[in-house]
mmCIF file of C-alpha atoms in Angstrom:
data_model
loop_
_atom_site.group_PDB
_atom_site.id
_atom_site.type_symbol
_atom_site.label_atom_id
_atom_site.label_comp_id
_atom_site.label_asym_id
_atom_site.label_seq_id
_atom_site.Cartn_x
_atom_site.Cartn_y
_atom_site.Cartn_z
ATOM 1 C CA MET R 724 122.300 99.989 115.153
ATOM 2 C CA ALA R 725 122.455 102.943 113.114
ATOM 3 C CA LYS R 726 119.242 104.913 114.072
ATOM 4 C CA TRP R 727 117.158 107.199 110.833
ATOM 5 C CA SER R 728 117.604 109.943 109.265
ATOM 6 C CA PRO R 729 116.600 112.223 106.665
ATOM 7 C CA LYS R 730 119.675 109.573 103.951
ATOM 8 C CA ASP R 731 116.827 107.319 104.353
ATOM 9 C CA ILE R 732 113.992 108.446 102.776
ATOM 10 C CA PRO R 733 113.613 106.660 99.896
ATOM 11 C CA SER R 734 112.744 108.221 96.567
ATOM 12 C CA LEU R 735 110.457 111.164 96.377
ATOM 13 C CA LYS R 736 111.111 112.170 92.529
ATOM 14 C CA GLY R 737 107.618 112.737 90.835
ATOM 15 C CA LYS R 738 105.345 113.287 94.372
ATOM 16 C CA ILE R 739 103.878 116.240 95.024
ATOM 17 C CA ALA R 740 103.296 117.432 98.902
ATOM 18 C CA ILE R 741 101.867 120.314 101.251
ATOM 19 C CA VAL R 742 103.473 121.250 103.938
ATOM 20 C CA THR R 743 101.928 123.497 106.432
ATOM 21 C CA GLY R 744 103.250 126.094 108.428
ATOM 22 C CA ALA R 745 106.741 125.961 106.565
ATOM 23 C CA ASN R 746 108.141 129.136 106.709
ATOM 24 C CA SER R 747 110.180 128.280 109.997
ATOM 25 C CA GLY R 748 110.637 125.574 112.675
ATOM 26 C CA LEU R 749 109.356 122.531 112.055
ATOM 27 C CA GLY R 750 107.415 123.148 108.336
ATOM 28 C CA LEU R 751 110.682 124.491 107.688
ATOM 29 C CA GLU R 752 113.280 121.165 108.351
ATOM 30 C CA THR R 753 110.512 119.200 107.392
ATOM 31 C CA SER R 754 110.085 121.070 104.207
ATOM 32 C CA ALA R 755 114.251 120.777 103.345
ATOM 33 C CA GLY R 756 113.356 116.781 103.681
ATOM 34 C CA LEU R 757 110.807 116.461 101.595
ATOM 35 C CA ALA R 758 112.561 118.412 98.574
ATOM 36 C CA ALA R 759 116.185 117.182 99.433
ATOM 37 C CA ALA R 760 114.522 113.840 98.573
ATOM 38 C CA GLY R 761 113.175 114.723 95.288
ATOM 39 C CA ALA R 762 109.311 115.547 95.914
ATOM 40 C CA THR R 763 108.072 118.533 95.060
ATOM 41 C CA VAL R 764 106.725 120.786 97.831
ATOM 42 C CA VAL R 765 104.700 123.322 98.000
ATOM 43 C CA MET R 766 105.025 125.718 101.195
ATOM 44 C CA ALA R 767 101.794 126.574 103.017
ATOM 45 C CA CYS R 768 102.685 129.737 104.500
ATOM 46 C CA ARG R 769 100.802 133.336 106.685
ATOM 47 C CA ASP R 770 103.268 136.245 105.818
ATOM 48 C CA PRO R 771 104.792 135.868 101.836
ATOM 49 C CA LYS R 772 108.034 137.342 103.233
ATOM 50 C CA ARG R 773 108.870 134.872 105.497
ATOM 51 C CA ALA R 774 107.335 132.274 103.280
ATOM 52 C CA GLU R 775 110.261 133.712 100.817
ATOM 53 C CA ASP R 776 113.030 133.893 103.556
ATOM 54 C CA ALA R 777 112.479 129.844 103.969
ATOM 55 C CA LEU R 778 112.290 129.115 100.629
ATOM 56 C CA THR R 779 115.989 131.047 99.777
ATOM 57 C CA ASP R 780 116.533 128.592 102.665
ATOM 58 C CA VAL R 781 115.188 125.554 101.031
ATOM 59 C CA GLN R 782 117.172 126.060 97.727
ATOM 60 C CA ARG R 783 120.525 127.411 98.956
ATOM 61 C CA ARG R 784 120.725 123.145 101.254
ATOM 62 C CA ALA R 785 118.798 121.488 97.855
ATOM 63 C CA PRO R 786 119.851 123.095 94.791
ATOM 64 C CA LYS R 787 117.967 120.931 92.840
ATOM 65 C CA ALA R 788 114.728 120.719 94.876
ATOM 66 C CA LYS R 789 111.393 121.621 93.102
ATOM 67 C CA VAL R 790 109.251 123.982 96.320
ATOM 68 C CA ILE R 791 107.455 126.672 95.674
ATOM 69 C CA THR R 792 105.297 128.702 98.291
ATOM 70 C CA MET R 793 101.441 129.310 98.224
ATOM 71 C CA ALA R 794 99.369 131.893 101.093
ATOM 72 C CA LEU R 795 97.446 130.432 103.219
ATOM 73 C CA ASP R 796 96.527 131.130 106.897
ATOM 74 C CA LEU R 797 94.573 128.909 109.167
ATOM 75 C CA ALA R 798 92.924 131.052 111.015
ATOM 76 C CA ASP R 799 90.413 131.656 107.842
ATOM 77 C CA LEU R 800 88.757 129.425 106.047
ATOM 78 C CA ALA R 801 87.707 131.577 102.990
ATOM 79 C CA SER R 802 91.289 131.688 102.625
ATOM 80 C CA VAL R 803 91.697 127.452 103.318
ATOM 81 C CA ARG R 804 89.755 127.526 100.615
ATOM 82 C CA LYS R 805 90.901 129.960 98.121
ATOM 83 C CA PHE R 806 94.901 127.773 98.697
ATOM 84 C CA ALA R 807 92.011 124.215 98.060
ATOM 85 C CA ALA R 808 91.321 125.744 94.892
ATOM 86 C CA ALA R 809 94.643 127.212 93.822
ATOM 87 C CA PHE R 810 96.038 124.079 94.347
ATOM 88 C CA LYS R 811 94.142 122.087 92.406
ATOM 89 C CA ARG R 812 93.878 124.371 89.185
ATOM 90 C CA LYS R 813 98.447 123.540 89.476
ATOM 91 C CA PHE R 814 98.027 120.232 90.569
ATOM 92 C CA LYS R 815 96.818 117.539 89.335
ATOM 93 C CA LYS R 816 97.209 114.161 92.543
ATOM 94 C CA LEU R 817 98.418 114.900 96.152
ATOM 95 C CA ASP R 818 101.330 112.388 97.239
ATOM 96 C CA ILE R 819 101.653 114.313 100.843
ATOM 97 C CA LEU R 820 99.943 116.336 102.691
ATOM 98 C CA CYS R 821 101.425 117.549 106.682
ATOM 99 C CA ASN R 822 99.233 118.903 108.463
ATOM 100 C CA ASN R 823 101.914 120.579 110.293
ATOM 101 C CA ALA R 824 101.139 125.245 110.892
ATOM 102 C CA GLY R 825 100.351 125.614 114.232
ATOM 103 C CA VAL R 826 99.874 128.453 117.305
ATOM 104 C CA MET R 827 100.564 127.714 120.922
ATOM 105 C CA HIS R 828 99.444 129.777 124.585
ATOM 106 C CA LEU R 829 98.653 132.687 122.697
ATOM 107 C CA PRO R 830 95.486 135.028 124.489
ATOM 108 C CA PHE R 831 92.227 134.327 124.197
ATOM 109 C CA GLN R 832 91.608 135.627 120.365
ATOM 110 C CA LYS R 833 88.920 134.644 117.938
ATOM 111 C CA THR R 834 89.757 133.543 113.920
ATOM 112 C CA ARG R 835 88.252 135.188 111.249
ATOM 113 C CA ASP R 836 85.354 133.154 111.344
ATOM 114 C CA GLY R 837 84.873 132.748 115.211
ATOM 115 C CA PHE R 838 86.568 130.089 116.459
ATOM 116 C CA GLU R 839 88.996 130.555 119.431
ATOM 117 C CA MET R 840 92.029 130.789 118.006
ATOM 118 C CA GLN R 841 94.827 127.737 119.059
ATOM 119 C CA MET R 842 91.265 125.798 118.166
ATOM 120 C CA GLY R 843 90.413 127.074 115.117
ATOM 121 C CA THR R 844 94.097 127.541 113.781
ATOM 122 C CA ASN R 845 95.553 124.047 115.136
ATOM 123 C CA HIS R 846 92.319 121.399 114.203
ATOM 124 C CA LEU R 847 89.521 123.329 112.682
ATOM 125 C CA GLY R 848 91.815 124.990 109.724
ATOM 126 C CA HIS R 849 93.487 121.367 108.985
ATOM 127 C CA PHE R 850 90.085 120.068 109.535
ATOM 128 C CA ALA R 851 88.814 122.001 106.524
ATOM 129 C CA LEU R 852 92.263 122.306 103.975
ATOM 130 C CA THR R 853 92.073 117.831 104.411
ATOM 131 C CA GLY R 854 88.785 117.639 103.297
ATOM 132 C CA LEU R 855 88.972 120.216 100.308
ATOM 133 C CA LEU R 856 91.329 118.573 99.204
ATOM 134 C CA PHE R 857 90.194 115.293 100.118
ATOM 135 C CA ASP R 858 89.408 114.036 96.125
ATOM 136 C CA LEU R 859 93.489 114.903 95.512
ATOM 137 C CA LEU R 860 93.934 112.525 97.895
ATOM 138 C CA ASP R 861 91.432 109.945 97.749
ATOM 139 C CA ALA R 862 92.277 109.905 94.109
ATOM 140 C CA THR R 863 96.009 109.254 94.549
ATOM 141 C CA PRO R 864 97.558 105.765 94.805
ATOM 142 C CA ASN R 865 99.305 105.672 98.514
ATOM 143 C CA SER R 866 98.723 108.812 99.371
ATOM 144 C CA ARG R 867 99.962 109.748 103.045
ATOM 145 C CA ILE R 868 97.533 113.002 105.362
ATOM 146 C CA VAL R 869 99.733 113.607 108.104
ATOM 147 C CA SER R 870 98.735 115.225 111.420
ATOM 148 C CA VAL R 871 101.631 116.570 113.794
ATOM 149 C CA ALA R 872 100.471 116.349 117.451
ATOM 150 C CA SER R 873 102.058 117.217 120.348
ATOM 151 C CA ILE R 874 102.845 115.523 123.939
ATOM 152 C CA ALA R 875 100.887 118.380 124.841
ATOM 153 C CA HIS R 876 97.819 116.355 123.994
ATOM 154 C CA LYS R 877 98.314 113.851 127.469
ATOM 155 C CA PHE R 878 98.300 117.585 130.087
ATOM 156 C CA THR R 879 94.947 118.538 129.160
ATOM 157 C CA LYS R 880 91.371 117.053 130.555
ATOM 158 C CA GLY R 881 90.091 116.025 127.639
ATOM 159 C CA LEU R 882 87.023 118.203 124.924
ATOM 160 C CA ASP R 883 84.225 119.896 125.834
ATOM 161 C CA LEU R 884 82.599 119.681 122.660
ATOM 162 C CA SER R 885 79.611 121.098 124.273
ATOM 163 C CA ASP R 886 82.246 124.989 125.026
ATOM 164 C CA LEU R 887 84.920 123.827 121.496
ATOM 165 C CA ASN R 888 85.190 127.702 121.774
ATOM 166 C CA TRP R 889 85.295 129.071 124.935
ATOM 167 C CA GLU R 890 82.407 130.799 125.280
ATOM 168 C CA ARG R 891 80.957 130.006 128.444
ATOM 169 C CA ARG R 892 84.420 129.125 130.516
ATOM 170 C CA SER R 893 87.165 130.911 131.670
ATOM 171 C CA TYR R 894 89.689 130.702 129.560
ATOM 172 C CA ASN R 895 93.490 129.148 129.760
ATOM 173 C CA LYS R 896 95.739 129.248 127.373
ATOM 174 C CA ALA R 897 98.035 126.234 127.637
ATOM 175 C CA ASP R 898 95.039 124.277 128.239
ATOM 176 C CA ALA R 899 93.533 125.539 124.771
ATOM 177 C CA TYR R 900 96.700 124.964 123.416
ATOM 178 C CA GLY R 901 96.709 121.071 124.799
ATOM 179 C CA LYS R 902 93.018 120.684 123.935
ATOM 180 C CA SER R 903 94.128 121.154 119.964
ATOM 181 C CA LYS R 904 96.826 118.986 120.359
ATOM 182 C CA LEU R 905 94.286 116.305 121.714
ATOM 183 C CA ALA R 906 91.944 117.810 119.058
ATOM 184 C CA ASN R 907 94.320 116.392 115.822
ATOM 185 C CA LEU R 908 94.729 113.334 117.690
ATOM 186 C CA MET R 909 91.234 112.594 118.109
ATOM 187 C CA PHE R 910 90.885 114.046 113.995
ATOM 188 C CA HIS R 911 93.649 111.146 112.853
ATOM 189 C CA TYR R 912 91.888 108.132 115.216
ATOM 190 C CA GLU R 913 88.398 109.054 112.787
ATOM 191 C CA LEU R 914 89.776 109.468 109.552
ATOM 192 C CA ASP R 915 92.314 106.766 109.789
ATOM 193 C CA ARG R 916 88.717 105.156 110.571
ATOM 194 C CA ARG R 917 87.276 106.523 108.485
ATOM 195 C CA LEU R 918 89.955 105.749 106.009
ATOM 196 C CA GLN R 919 90.086 102.388 106.112
ATOM 197 C CA LYS R 920 86.334 101.743 106.152
ATOM 198 C CA ARG R 921 86.485 102.773 102.840
ATOM 199 C CA GLY R 922 88.471 101.179 101.881
ATOM 200 C CA SER R 923 90.532 103.547 100.142
ATOM 201 C CA SER R 924 94.553 104.141 99.873
ATOM 202 C CA ALA R 925 95.047 107.153 101.229
ATOM 203 C CA MET R 926 96.617 106.575 104.505
ATOM 204 C CA ALA R 927 96.391 108.918 108.287
ATOM 205 C CA VAL R 928 99.204 108.630 110.209
ATOM 206 C CA ALA R 929 100.060 111.135 113.251
ATOM 207 C CA ALA R 930 103.184 112.130 114.088
ATOM 208 C CA HIS R 931 104.715 114.953 117.407
ATOM 209 C CA PRO R 932 107.735 116.712 117.394
ATOM 210 C CA GLY R 933 108.821 115.928 121.031
ATOM 211 C CA TYR R 934 110.344 118.772 123.031
ATOM 212 C CA SER R 935 111.648 120.660 119.687
ATOM 213 C CA ALA R 936 113.425 124.298 120.235
ATOM 214 C CA THR R 937 111.701 126.203 117.463
ATOM 215 C CA ASN R 938 109.580 129.465 117.745
ATOM 216 C CA ILE R 939 106.392 128.266 118.092
ATOM 217 C CA GLY R 940 106.121 129.210 121.979
ATOM 218 C CA PHE R 941 107.150 132.511 121.203
ATOM 219 C CA GLY R 942 104.737 135.244 119.742
ATOM 220 C CA THR R 943 105.433 138.557 118.538
ATOM 221 C CA LYS R 944 107.852 140.472 121.262
ATOM 222 C CA GLU R 945 105.986 142.837 121.744
ATOM 223 C CA LYS R 946 103.129 140.370 122.644
ATOM 224 C CA THR R 947 105.221 138.213 124.570
ATOM 225 C CA PRO R 948 106.432 139.485 127.670
ATOM 226 C CA ARG R 949 110.282 139.503 128.327
ATOM 227 C CA LEU R 950 111.319 137.123 131.417
ATOM 228 C CA LYS R 951 108.286 134.401 129.591
ATOM 229 C CA ARG R 952 110.826 134.798 126.446
ATOM 230 C CA LEU R 953 114.093 134.030 128.521
ATOM 231 C CA ALA R 954 112.413 131.301 129.947
ATOM 232 C CA MET R 955 111.500 129.592 126.835
ATOM 233 C CA ASN R 956 115.258 130.579 125.619
ATOM 234 C CA ALA R 957 116.603 128.782 127.850
ATOM 235 C CA GLY R 958 114.987 125.541 127.595
ATOM 236 C CA ASN R 959 115.472 125.543 123.922
ATOM 237 C CA ARG R 960 119.288 125.904 124.885
ATOM 238 C CA PHE R 961 118.968 123.164 127.647
ATOM 239 C CA PHE R 962 116.262 120.952 127.306
ATOM 240 C CA ALA R 963 115.041 120.439 123.598
ATOM 241 C CA GLN R 964 116.372 118.937 120.953
ATOM 242 C CA PRO R 965 117.305 120.955 117.231
ATOM 243 C CA ALA R 966 114.364 122.168 114.459
ATOM 244 C CA ASP R 967 116.315 119.597 112.276
ATOM 245 C CA MET R 968 115.442 116.442 115.534
ATOM 246 C CA GLY R 969 112.056 117.091 116.385
ATOM 247 C CA ALA R 970 110.660 117.230 111.838
ATOM 248 C CA LEU R 971 111.823 113.216 111.879
ATOM 249 C CA PRO R 972 108.965 112.283 113.101
ATOM 250 C CA SER R 973 107.187 113.182 110.555
ATOM 251 C CA LEU R 974 109.977 112.981 107.780
ATOM 252 C CA TYR R 975 109.247 108.912 109.220
ATOM 253 C CA ALA R 976 105.622 109.265 108.742
ATOM 254 C CA ALA R 977 105.319 111.098 105.137
ATOM 255 C CA THR R 978 108.045 108.807 104.361
ATOM 256 C CA VAL R 979 108.912 105.420 105.154
ATOM 257 C CA GLN R 980 106.914 102.948 103.962
ATOM 258 C CA HIS R 981 106.784 100.249 106.819
ATOM 259 C CA VAL R 982 104.356 102.512 108.518
ATOM 260 C CA GLN R 983 100.951 101.483 109.445
ATOM 261 C CA PRO R 984 97.424 103.101 109.071
ATOM 262 C CA GLY R 985 97.176 104.755 111.504
ATOM 263 C CA ASP R 986 100.355 105.064 113.490
ATOM 264 C CA TYR R 987 101.646 107.591 115.822
ATOM 265 C CA ILE R 988 105.166 108.125 115.229
ATOM 266 C CA GLY R 989 107.387 110.197 117.866
ATOM 267 C CA PRO R 990 110.670 110.228 119.505
ATOM 268 C CA ASP R 991 112.717 106.979 121.316
ATOM 269 C CA GLY R 992 113.605 109.030 124.771
ATOM 270 C CA TRP R 993 112.346 107.654 127.793
ATOM 271 C CA PHE R 994 111.573 111.043 129.506
ATOM 272 C CA MET R 995 108.402 111.925 128.044
ATOM 273 C CA GLN R 996 109.154 111.896 125.104
ATOM 274 C CA PHE R 997 111.304 114.730 124.671
ATOM 275 C CA ARG R 998 113.615 113.618 121.616
ATOM 276 C CA GLY R 999 115.489 111.377 120.158
ATOM 277 C CA HIS R 1000 114.800 109.321 116.960
ATOM 278 C CA PRO R 1001 111.314 108.223 115.295
ATOM 279 C CA THR R 1002 109.492 105.174 117.297
ATOM 280 C CA ASN R 1003 105.903 103.938 117.306
ATOM 281 C CA VAL R 1004 104.254 105.835 120.418
ATOM 282 C CA ALA R 1005 101.236 105.508 122.577
ATOM 283 C CA ALA R 1006 98.717 109.112 122.438
ATOM 284 C CA ARG R 1007 96.233 108.878 125.461
ATOM 285 C CA PRO R 1008 92.644 106.711 124.915
ATOM 286 C CA ALA R 1009 91.185 109.683 124.605
ATOM 287 C CA ALA R 1010 92.266 110.227 121.591
ATOM 288 C CA ARG R 1011 91.150 106.740 120.508
ATOM 289 C CA ASP R 1012 86.738 106.440 121.586
ATOM 290 C CA PRO R 1013 85.148 106.232 118.796
ATOM 291 C CA LYS R 1014 82.437 108.143 120.204
ATOM 292 C CA GLN R 1015 84.493 110.989 120.660
ATOM 293 C CA THR R 1016 85.952 111.435 117.525
ATOM 294 C CA GLU R 1017 83.274 110.853 115.710
ATOM 295 C CA LYS R 1018 81.095 113.251 117.598
ATOM 296 C CA LEU R 1019 84.420 115.998 116.746
ATOM 297 C CA TRP R 1020 84.662 115.107 113.529
ATOM 298 C CA ALA R 1021 80.575 116.107 113.415
ATOM 299 C CA LEU R 1022 81.261 119.045 114.830
ATOM 300 C CA SER R 1023 84.254 120.095 112.911
ATOM 301 C CA GLU R 1024 81.877 119.484 109.378
ATOM 302 C CA LYS R 1025 79.970 121.949 111.062
ATOM 303 C CA LEU R 1026 81.796 124.845 112.286
ATOM 304 C CA THR R 1027 83.356 125.088 108.618
ATOM 305 C CA GLY R 1028 81.181 123.350 106.769
ATOM 306 C CA VAL R 1029 83.756 121.243 105.024
ATOM 307 C CA THR R 1030 82.177 117.971 104.519
ATOM 308 C CA PHE R 1031 83.841 114.008 103.384
ATOM 309 C CA LEU R 1032 83.705 110.831 103.962
ATOM 310 C CA GLY R 1033 81.225 111.380 105.339
ATOM 311 C CA PRO R 1034 77.246 108.944 106.238
ATOM 312 C CA VAL R 1035 76.676 108.971 102.368
ATOM 313 C CA SER R 1036 76.603 104.989 102.728
ATOM 314 C CA ILE R 1037 74.868 105.009 105.846
ATOM 315 C CA ALA R 1038 72.404 106.860 104.431
ATOM 316 C CA ALA R 1039 72.217 104.554 101.659
ATOM 317 C CA LYS R 1040 71.015 101.725 103.620
ATOM 318 C CA LYS R 1041 69.146 102.622 105.874
ATOM 319 C CA LYS R 1042 66.680 103.314 102.931
ATOM 320 C CA PRO R 1043 66.295 99.471 101.979
ATOM 321 C CA ALA R 1044 65.786 99.678 105.091
ATOM 322 C CA VAL R 1045 62.641 101.781 104.317
ATOM 323 C CA LYS R 1046 61.533 99.507 101.898
ATOM 324 C CA LYS R 1047 61.711 96.349 104.016
ATOM 325 C CA LYS R 1048 59.461 98.013 106.714
ATOM 326 C CA ALA R 1049 57.028 98.801 103.873
ATOM 327 C CA PHE R 1050 56.285 95.437 102.361
ATOM 328 C CA LYS R 1051 56.448 93.896 105.663
ATOM 329 C CA LYS R 1052 53.194 95.558 105.840
ATOM 330 C CA ALA R 1053 51.812 95.153 102.438
ATOM 331 C CA ALA R 1054 52.813 91.484 103.310
ATOM 332 C CA VAL R 1055 50.324 91.155 106.400
ATOM 333 C CA ALA R 1056 47.872 93.161 104.195
ATOM 334 C CA LYS R 1057 47.825 90.919 101.964
ATOM 335 C CA LYS R 1058 47.337 88.091 104.668
ATOM 336 C CA LYS R 1059 44.279 89.494 105.914
ATOM 337 C CA PRO R 1060 41.499 88.083 103.681
ATOM 338 C CA ALA R 1061 43.097 84.873 104.323
ATOM 339 C CA VAL R 1062 42.261 85.278 107.952
ATOM 340 C CA LYS R 1063 38.303 85.715 106.856
ATOM 341 C CA LYS R 1064 38.364 83.227 104.589
ATOM 342 C CA LYS R 1065 39.157 80.963 107.242
ATOM 343 C CA ALA R 1066 36.504 82.832 110.234
ATOM 344 C CA ALA R 1067 33.957 82.072 107.422
ATOM 345 C CA VAL R 1068 34.299 78.444 106.053
ATOM 346 C CA LYS R 1069 34.700 77.846 110.743
ATOM 347 C CA LYS R 1070 31.251 79.581 110.409
ATOM 348 C CA LYS R 1071 29.900 77.229 107.773
ATOM 349 C CA ALA R 1072 30.963 74.685 109.283
ATOM 350 C CA VAL R 1073 29.183 75.305 112.638
ATOM 351 C CA LEU R 1074 25.841 76.060 110.524
ATOM 352 C CA LYS R 1075 25.785 72.884 108.764
ATOM 353 C CA LYS R 1076 25.956 71.319 111.977
ATOM 354 C CA LYS R 1077 23.001 73.092 113.883
ATOM 355 C CA LYS R 1078 21.025 71.645 110.659
ATOM 356 C CA ALA R 1079 22.006 68.004 111.087
ATOM 357 C CA ARG R 1080 20.657 68.335 114.450
#
């Protein structure tokens, strides 16, 4: 049986898609795949020059593609808000939001808003972006929100929600990356729960690329030691799958009709899902813990100032309970005279009995 490929993507004519981090690697391949199927693709990139080069690449591969670039820096919430506002002025719907952009294994540094860079970019930036665009996603029938995670989410002990930004611990860049990817999946599963509770037709799906040959872990030549670059080049050459294969789970998650809400798509390879064709895979239990995912959601809202799919319905349910309580007090108050009346009747009966004697 033939394996799934971009040729199996149904027509996306009339669909609007956003791909973050679209200037290279998985984002570039995801953009090319969606555009080739007929979608209008917004390539959301931080670097304008690299974005234009990527746009030219996509148009070369798919001459009829409808593709534009828009500036987005996920490490700056002001940029995220500006992007969302600009997108809403251009488009009145959103069918696919692919939260793909990411940074990996960076030395400790902070975003413009003071978040640890990997958590701030990979999770908090995408959380804010999704929230700011949610009204369009919710209003667009059968829209999809694809969160791109990583097998690295399995290589960390878990999230410390009391120190999400590494302010009280010794920094470990590999562990920080794993935690940011665990946060991506926790956000995905909590988003899925909230969408289903709301009854929205919007669907949350997650994907991971396995071990793919991209430049995400390289950083700049000035900041990445030569020995590390050589090691990563060797890993990409001998163990990783090409970027176009790594993008297949994201394309599958974004387009295949039988994908279900909450699905997590990854390569079907036997060794740690390093490579292969798209299939349903399992996340570690910590990613699905509803108590922790709800806490992460609340903390993300507090840190970013972006709230959506929130406790409005819960608050609404609490109000009748208050009225009910007040009603009970009133009922008790009404019953008091009845008790006094009963006592008075009893006293009168006793007096009557005494007279009779």
